[in-house]
């Protein structure tokens, strides 16, 4: 018989129950007990939702983040927090978000743990902190309680834990010591944990080591060997799981580690499975993640069965089936959707539907295909309908992509010549000031958008209200004295959704929420078909904004790579192809803006860096098509039109050369939090065009002083010639309040003025 299981279930709830409970708790409107009750009800519900499986996961739920939970289970709590008064939940939220509900005044806040992306997903975890003398002490109570709770619902439970080596890998050494020195102590905590689980008769433990899909040095490979040789003392069966990538050079290692089973991402690493079956010792079970846990498409069940049947014939009871990875990365239940187009809906599967697919596959293998004939037929009909749908395939779009000429991605003249034309035209001072696009999204702005969506405002009432907001924003910027203005983006709910809604080929869900971090969720658009641009999207707004001022007004767009990386993307063509369709669509918008008289256009590529593949060997392929897409989008304009781009994560030391290839006239990046350390990269690589290193950390309510901004810019000017520097915040201002934004920008502008009068003299003097 085939065994079915799941690696992890979304925690947030069908209606984002966990989000709302957390936010109420943080506000003080519900108690910790109430929060824990809601969490426990959610877990119970989710276990019921998974009851078609042979094994259900326990320990995958989290109030904020499972890596943070692991830190707490291992007693690895930063000293700055563990020394504070309060109980565990206070400390938990102090590390998660810098304060507990009992920390009333701002001064009692502590630094939250750093947050970063979970592999190549959009989920963020709290980075474990290590020091030379970090010692672990196990506290398994929460996990044990959850096991007990799950058993009451009468299930076979399989605890899910983050593997020790991946846990170390994900953390950060705070004092420069080698994290791997902590392995021995960490392993004794894990051994103790397995011991505790043994005591409560656990049979299988899922132990996640996704770093097996990454480039590993010998030291890390050795750590994995050592870890699993030590942990094999337990009588519990260990199911070692890897996901998100191929094993490649770690394949043999993964097969040989002394565990009882191995789980693989059989979607992304499908080509490796045959080899793994050959390598895997015959006493081990093999769990195949055959259903994609990273996207929302229905699986072609017949095709999957064709592939699985011979594998099952060979492995028999040793075969387990599961989604490729935790379902944390997909929404909960497609059946919640009331407004999706019927065709599109019939092509989709969310977490629950994906588990049903597992159930069907298992039944077809355990009994025979006939036992699920009807379901297979329905599934085939949906797969065929998607393959042939006119909504998906637009011949004209495909033809246009084929006709792309490289010249379309190349500016008329090189930057040095364009810069001369642009300087003459814009007559900007040295150290020109600008912002990244959005201004505070006030209650009123949100309410206006809601009213319009709900039909309470007519189109023209809505337009008037938004024009008023734009006017307020322009007047404020003029009063402050910014050099290049923006319209403030009041009409945009989200930088990807806003454009997606107006392009063909996109669908939007009502409840397709996916956890991004803590209580924050995103609702990624679904790109289901060929993308095109039926009509201009932003020209009217930007033209209106430009009509209010003599200063240059930037047109603001979201770039193709960011649109792609923040959406659920179709799986029936390469990502690069979808990206190129997006590039053409946004290119149309760029050209429409230029035609409408807009002279500066910013194309945000906030998410370009985070799309980098896990394996370095694949970086160049990604960068090649990503940069090409950006160039096609941006570079069809005249020399005198100035192209800006913006990127959020600026740790791009290693991709600087690729970023230079984008050939934007100006790039603005996030650097303020790192005290400009990120600009060290400019020592090695001389970035050729203009750059605005963010000098104001918009993620914090603090107002930067004039002196601190001058100091940051002086650091920047040591590496980049002053005439190519801009002064700007490090991201959009949408989440801030006007009372914070105004003084901060005032200081930013004062710093720019100081710099242009002092530093330019100094720069000239040094050149003599
Ligand atoms: N233009 C966008 C804004 O200002 C950019 C946001 C981002 O980079 N995340 O909001
Ligand atoms: Zn940003």
XYZ file of C-alpha atoms in Angstrom, residues 210-734:
525
model
C 16.050 21.719 2.767
C 19.688 22.818 2.597
C 20.278 19.522 0.808
C 19.019 21.382 -2.260
C 21.684 24.087 -1.901
C 25.381 24.420 -2.712
C 27.111 22.983 0.362
C 30.751 23.143 1.362
C 32.476 20.049 2.704
C 32.078 21.364 6.248
C 28.296 21.473 5.910
C 28.127 18.095 4.242
C 30.176 16.743 7.098
C 27.786 18.362 9.578
C 24.876 16.541 7.964
C 26.686 13.199 8.164
C 27.652 13.761 11.735
C 24.165 14.897 12.736
C 22.360 11.881 11.352
C 24.925 9.356 12.528
C 24.416 10.688 16.024
C 20.656 10.923 15.842
C 20.200 7.383 14.568
C 20.381 6.109 18.140
C 16.648 6.758 18.445
C 14.141 3.997 17.790
C 11.876 6.526 16.062
C 11.780 6.452 12.284
C 13.209 9.588 10.761
C 11.842 10.867 7.484
C 14.417 13.266 6.118
C 12.780 15.865 3.876
C 14.253 18.124 1.256
C 12.394 20.436 -1.089
C 12.607 23.484 -3.375
C 15.376 22.072 -5.517
C 17.332 19.225 -6.981
C 19.862 17.382 -4.888
C 22.527 17.359 -7.613
C 25.913 16.842 -5.959
C 24.202 16.127 -2.617
C 22.221 13.242 -4.044
C 24.448 10.456 -2.840
C 24.806 12.061 0.585
C 21.027 12.384 0.935
C 20.516 8.741 0.009
C 23.182 7.510 2.394
C 22.345 9.388 5.580
C 21.268 6.862 8.202
C 17.570 7.661 8.357
C 14.514 5.561 7.597
C 13.070 7.528 4.744
C 13.752 10.326 2.320
C 11.291 12.873 0.937
C 12.029 14.630 -2.312
C 10.479 17.428 -4.248
C 9.374 15.280 -7.180
C 8.162 18.326 -9.084
C 11.372 20.277 -9.327
C 13.681 17.280 -8.994
C 11.635 14.876 -11.087
C 14.603 14.049 -13.290
C 16.575 12.827 -10.318
C 14.040 10.372 -9.004
C 15.137 7.417 -11.119
C 18.693 7.842 -9.900
C 17.532 8.135 -6.324
C 15.509 4.965 -6.532
C 18.686 3.223 -7.691
C 20.766 4.683 -4.897
C 18.371 4.474 -2.000
C 19.072 1.509 0.331
C 16.217 -0.969 0.207
C 15.203 -0.581 3.850
C 14.312 3.097 3.349
C 10.981 4.463 2.329
C 10.832 7.056 -0.429
C 8.356 9.899 -0.135
C 7.657 11.587 -3.433
C 6.365 15.147 -3.384
C 4.367 14.779 -6.574
C 1.925 17.645 -6.065
C 3.389 21.106 -6.431
C 3.230 22.875 -3.066
C 4.419 26.161 -4.535
C 1.704 26.896 -7.071
C -2.049 26.766 -7.374
C -2.537 24.613 -10.476
C -4.348 21.327 -10.626
C -2.026 18.389 -11.179
C -2.459 16.270 -14.275
C -3.387 13.128 -12.351
C -3.366 10.739 -15.280
C 0.084 11.820 -16.370
C 1.303 11.561 -12.777
C -0.136 8.078 -12.451
C 1.519 6.984 -15.682
C 4.776 8.038 -14.121
C 4.080 6.655 -10.654
C 2.770 3.198 -11.508
C 6.125 1.656 -12.466
C 7.710 3.322 -9.426
C 5.051 1.800 -7.223
C 5.538 -1.578 -8.838
C 9.152 -1.374 -7.813
C 8.878 0.182 -4.360
C 5.523 -1.156 -3.171
C 5.029 -0.323 0.530
C 8.138 1.792 0.500
C 6.394 4.477 -1.541
C 4.851 7.465 0.233
C 3.088 10.351 -1.462
C 2.903 14.007 -0.412
C 2.923 17.531 -1.774
C 6.400 18.654 -2.820
C 6.870 20.927 0.213
C 4.825 22.393 3.041
C 1.542 23.873 1.812
C 2.394 27.032 3.739
C 3.004 28.640 0.356
C -0.507 28.213 -1.058
C -3.952 29.436 0.053
C -6.181 27.131 2.092
C -9.313 26.284 0.177
C -10.398 26.939 -3.376
C -14.013 26.351 -2.386
C -14.007 29.684 -0.539
C -13.771 31.500 -3.875
C -17.108 32.864 -5.070
C -16.078 35.279 -7.787
C -13.467 33.518 -9.840
C -14.126 32.936 -13.471
C -15.516 29.399 -13.765
C -12.931 28.279 -16.288
C -10.031 29.571 -14.256
C -11.450 28.094 -11.075
C -11.672 24.680 -12.708
C -7.910 24.757 -13.356
C -6.893 25.472 -9.764
C -6.121 23.586 -6.580
C -5.340 25.152 -3.179
C -4.064 23.302 -0.108
C -7.148 21.191 0.515
C -7.617 20.330 -3.140
C -3.959 19.358 -3.380
C -4.382 16.905 -0.533
C -7.424 15.485 -2.272
C -5.242 14.918 -5.312
C -2.833 12.942 -3.135
C -5.744 10.891 -1.891
C -6.881 10.115 -5.436
C -3.401 9.119 -6.581
C -3.003 6.817 -3.595
C -6.361 5.218 -4.217
C -5.564 4.663 -7.881
C -2.327 2.945 -6.911
C -3.662 0.984 -3.952
C -6.772 -0.256 -5.689
C -6.752 0.486 -9.366
C -7.369 3.414 -11.639
C -10.915 2.341 -12.156
C -11.735 3.045 -8.540
C -11.293 6.748 -9.274
C -12.223 6.746 -12.944
C -14.734 9.522 -12.649
C -12.384 11.852 -10.810
C -9.615 11.151 -13.283
C -11.934 11.967 -16.114
C -12.956 15.243 -14.556
C -9.345 16.062 -13.914
C -8.384 15.319 -17.529
C -11.216 17.499 -18.756
C -9.935 20.410 -16.681
C -6.354 19.870 -17.821
C -7.439 19.767 -21.473
C -9.656 22.802 -21.107
C -6.714 24.774 -19.721
C -4.379 23.557 -22.457
C -6.760 24.571 -25.206
C -8.469 27.608 -23.765
C -8.552 30.754 -25.868
C -8.381 32.682 -22.641
C -4.916 31.225 -22.043
C -3.481 31.312 -25.517
C -3.361 34.529 -27.490
C -1.645 33.981 -30.810
C -0.895 37.685 -31.175
C 0.951 37.829 -27.855
C 3.042 34.776 -28.665
C 3.874 36.179 -32.087
C 4.942 39.492 -30.597
C 7.375 37.773 -28.236
C 8.888 35.884 -31.147
C 9.401 39.113 -33.033
C 11.381 40.848 -30.300
C 14.562 42.355 -31.684
C 17.489 42.933 -29.351
C 17.578 46.559 -30.472
C 14.291 47.041 -28.661
C 16.173 46.603 -25.400
C 18.951 49.049 -26.181
C 18.807 52.779 -25.636
C 19.587 55.052 -28.576
C 22.831 56.271 -27.000
C 25.029 55.115 -24.156
C 24.473 56.571 -20.681
C 27.309 59.118 -20.907
C 25.652 60.780 -23.899
C 22.148 60.526 -22.518
C 23.305 62.064 -19.264
C 24.432 65.202 -21.099
C 21.085 65.581 -22.827
C 19.192 64.908 -19.617
C 21.260 67.301 -17.502
C 20.623 70.057 -19.940
C 16.948 69.320 -20.045
C 16.177 68.861 -16.345
C 18.665 71.361 -14.890
C 18.640 69.560 -11.564
C 20.946 70.652 -8.734
C 23.740 68.394 -7.537
C 22.418 65.732 -5.167
C 18.887 65.960 -6.559
C 16.148 64.800 -4.209
C 13.251 62.500 -4.981
C 11.127 59.762 -3.356
C 10.422 56.170 -4.322
C 6.796 56.691 -5.305
C 4.131 56.165 -2.686
C 3.172 58.700 -0.037
C 1.212 57.875 3.122
C -1.884 55.834 2.389
C -4.215 57.568 4.792
C -7.413 56.103 6.191
C -9.261 58.385 3.837
C -7.448 57.121 0.766
C -8.150 53.511 1.706
C -11.785 54.326 2.424
C -12.201 56.043 -0.959
C -10.809 53.024 -2.770
C -13.062 50.708 -0.757
C -16.140 52.821 -1.471
C -15.358 52.799 -5.164
C -14.837 49.031 -5.158
C -18.139 48.534 -3.400
C -19.950 50.760 -5.856
C -20.615 53.521 -3.335
C -18.740 56.039 -5.480
C -19.192 56.612 -9.179
C -16.191 56.516 -11.479
C -16.083 60.296 -11.737
C -16.507 60.819 -7.991
C -13.668 58.402 -7.410
C -11.465 60.119 -9.956
C -12.112 63.495 -8.390
C -11.336 62.204 -4.909
C -8.080 60.689 -6.095
C -7.120 63.803 -8.010
C -7.548 65.705 -4.799
C -5.195 63.312 -3.042
C -2.679 63.704 -5.841
C -2.926 67.442 -5.545
C -2.309 67.334 -1.795
C 0.706 65.186 -2.413
C 2.130 67.418 -5.137
C 1.639 70.575 -3.047
C 3.383 68.982 -0.089
C 6.329 67.977 -2.221
C 6.596 71.441 -3.711
C 6.423 73.009 -0.275
C 9.164 70.694 0.927
C 11.263 71.530 -2.117
C 11.829 68.112 -3.663
C 13.389 68.208 -7.121
C 11.661 65.316 -8.884
C 8.088 64.725 -7.802
C 5.762 61.728 -7.758
C 1.994 61.532 -7.745
C 1.956 59.447 -4.545
C 0.212 56.279 -5.809
C -3.079 56.795 -3.877
C -5.017 54.752 -6.461
C -2.887 51.637 -5.905
C -3.757 48.919 -3.432
C -0.608 47.009 -4.199
C 2.131 47.590 -6.727
C 1.610 44.242 -8.481
C -2.137 43.796 -8.088
C -2.839 47.263 -9.432
C -1.164 46.549 -12.754
C -2.256 42.912 -12.904
C -5.880 43.973 -12.638
C -5.553 45.949 -15.816
C -3.584 43.488 -17.890
C -5.078 40.531 -19.734
C -4.034 37.089 -18.484
C -4.368 37.793 -14.751
C -6.954 36.502 -12.269
C -7.539 37.582 -8.680
C -8.886 35.595 -5.771
C -10.932 36.792 -2.805
C -9.281 34.648 -0.166
C -6.085 33.440 -1.786
C -3.970 34.637 1.110
C -0.495 33.351 1.758
C 1.542 34.153 4.849
C 4.419 36.509 4.205
C 5.556 36.973 7.795
C 3.830 36.889 11.175
C 0.335 38.235 10.692
C 1.121 39.673 7.267
C -0.349 37.925 4.269
C -0.225 38.587 0.563
C -2.750 37.641 -2.056
C -0.642 36.929 -5.133
C -2.337 37.452 -8.488
C -2.618 34.405 -10.719
C -1.078 34.709 -14.144
C -3.074 32.149 -16.081
C -2.761 33.266 -19.671
C -0.787 35.200 -22.234
C -0.318 38.715 -20.901
C -1.226 41.787 -22.881
C -1.936 45.444 -22.322
C -5.397 46.404 -23.586
C -5.215 50.063 -22.589
C -2.978 52.624 -20.929
C -3.066 52.256 -17.152
C -1.312 55.186 -15.531
C -1.110 57.978 -18.088
C -4.187 59.859 -16.953
C -3.089 60.004 -13.325
C 0.481 60.971 -14.078
C -0.503 63.546 -16.679
C -2.871 65.082 -14.191
C -0.112 65.188 -11.562
C 2.302 66.743 -14.068
C -0.278 69.391 -14.949
C -0.125 70.645 -11.363
C 3.572 71.486 -11.317
C 6.520 72.726 -13.318
C 8.854 70.281 -11.647
C 9.382 66.963 -13.414
C 6.830 64.319 -12.417
C 7.968 60.692 -12.407
C 5.672 58.108 -13.963
C 5.640 55.054 -11.700
C 5.433 51.473 -12.941
C 6.094 47.993 -11.633
C 8.643 46.055 -13.645
C 8.118 42.660 -15.315
C 10.399 40.663 -13.034
C 8.651 41.927 -9.914
C 5.221 41.262 -11.423
C 6.396 37.711 -12.092
C 8.106 37.034 -8.770
C 5.156 38.226 -6.718
C 2.479 36.282 -8.623
C 1.445 32.658 -8.955
C 2.881 31.940 -12.348
C 1.656 29.549 -15.017
C 3.476 26.238 -15.168
C 2.786 25.475 -18.829
C 5.587 27.655 -20.171
C 8.985 28.751 -18.825
C 8.985 31.673 -16.366
C 11.251 33.498 -18.784
C 8.536 33.442 -21.451
C 5.893 34.811 -19.099
C 8.339 37.475 -18.014
C 8.913 38.544 -21.601
C 5.160 38.903 -22.166
C 4.993 41.073 -19.073
C 7.940 43.054 -20.371
C 6.135 43.851 -23.610
C 2.961 44.823 -21.772
C 4.777 47.238 -19.489
C 6.860 48.512 -22.355
C 3.597 49.634 -23.928
C 2.859 51.566 -20.746
C 6.323 53.148 -20.716
C 5.878 54.323 -24.282
C 2.357 55.576 -23.544
C 3.726 57.661 -20.675
C 6.496 59.054 -22.831
C 3.994 59.930 -25.524
C 1.835 61.642 -22.930
C 4.753 63.971 -22.185
C 6.131 62.323 -19.050
C 9.877 62.806 -19.005
C 11.000 60.631 -16.127
C 9.709 57.070 -15.722
C 10.505 54.789 -12.809
C 10.140 51.044 -13.261
C 10.299 49.310 -9.894
C 12.069 45.998 -9.723
C 11.668 45.562 -5.985
C 11.732 41.772 -6.249
C 14.460 41.246 -8.836
C 17.059 40.039 -6.379
C 14.822 37.660 -4.513
C 14.101 35.696 -7.682
C 17.693 34.449 -7.735
C 17.753 30.640 -7.863
C 19.038 28.697 -4.849
C 21.965 27.295 -6.787
C 24.611 29.710 -7.935
C 25.113 27.782 -11.143
C 21.622 28.894 -12.214
C 22.053 32.561 -11.406
C 23.309 33.627 -14.778
C 20.445 32.050 -16.659
C 17.952 33.840 -14.414
C 19.769 37.144 -14.569
C 20.066 36.953 -18.324
C 16.348 36.686 -18.944
C 15.390 38.954 -16.065
C 17.677 41.754 -17.198
C 16.662 41.241 -20.804
C 13.016 41.613 -19.780
C 13.743 44.835 -17.942
C 15.651 46.208 -20.915
C 12.806 45.400 -23.278
C 10.437 47.179 -20.901
C 12.504 50.266 -20.310
C 14.851 50.956 -23.132
C 12.529 51.834 -25.992
C 12.473 55.491 -24.932
C 14.285 58.524 -26.324
C 17.620 59.645 -24.897
C 16.048 62.574 -23.133
C 13.573 60.415 -21.228
C 15.118 59.474 -17.936
C 14.567 55.913 -16.716
C 14.718 55.205 -12.995
C 14.481 51.857 -11.290
C 14.194 50.909 -7.644
C 15.225 47.790 -5.764
C 14.360 46.869 -2.217
C 17.018 44.389 -1.230
C 20.276 45.963 -2.117
C 22.560 43.131 -1.126
C 23.495 42.864 -4.703
C 27.240 42.971 -4.454
C 27.343 39.717 -6.330
C 24.964 40.772 -9.089
C 26.129 44.334 -9.549
C 27.354 43.730 -13.042
C 23.929 42.410 -14.056
C 22.254 45.442 -12.528
C 24.505 47.730 -14.485
C 23.392 45.897 -17.630
C 19.837 47.079 -17.027
C 21.208 50.470 -18.054
C 18.671 52.510 -16.095
C 19.733 56.138 -15.891
C 19.138 56.174 -12.144
C 18.744 53.381 -9.621
C 17.518 53.879 -6.066
C 18.343 51.215 -3.508
C 17.963 50.331 0.137
C 21.128 51.065 2.081
C 20.360 53.201 5.100
C 19.967 50.377 7.587
C 23.350 48.995 6.795
C 25.046 52.362 7.295
C 26.008 52.318 3.611
C 28.026 49.162 4.135
C 26.211 47.789 1.145
C 28.026 50.289 -0.977
C 31.299 48.446 -0.351
C 30.487 46.578 -3.503
C 31.140 49.787 -5.403
C 34.807 49.570 -4.452
C 35.245 46.591 -6.720
C 32.742 47.373 -9.411
C 32.384 50.893 -10.715
C 28.700 51.338 -11.257
C 28.500 53.445 -14.391
C 25.175 55.283 -14.080
C 23.412 57.401 -11.442
C 22.423 56.031 -8.069
C 20.349 57.080 -5.088
C 21.421 55.112 -2.028
C 18.477 55.252 0.398
C 19.328 57.568 3.287
C 16.091 57.307 5.227
C 14.915 53.990 6.632
C 11.212 54.078 5.907
C 10.660 50.839 7.835
C 11.173 52.719 11.088
C 9.112 55.583 12.538
C 12.337 57.395 13.470
C 13.122 60.723 11.792
C 16.657 60.764 10.399
C 18.686 63.829 11.378
C 20.286 66.118 8.799
C 23.710 65.164 10.096
C 23.083 61.446 9.792
C 21.982 61.880 6.185
C 25.001 64.022 5.370
C 27.245 61.402 6.937
C 25.645 58.632 4.884
C 25.904 60.595 1.650
C 29.509 61.488 2.350
C 30.239 57.803 2.636
C 28.469 57.252 -0.661
C 30.421 60.090 -2.273
C 33.669 58.354 -1.422
C 32.717 55.635 -3.840
C 30.492 57.243 -6.423
C 31.217 60.624 -8.020
C 28.976 63.315 -6.554
C 27.495 64.265 -9.909
C 26.003 60.795 -10.183
C 24.394 60.712 -6.718
C 20.754 61.217 -5.794
C 19.241 61.660 -2.351
C 16.096 59.668 -1.514
C 14.387 57.434 1.063
C 15.109 53.719 0.791
C 11.586 52.632 -0.227
C 8.021 53.892 -0.706
C 6.411 55.951 2.081
C 3.008 54.323 1.937
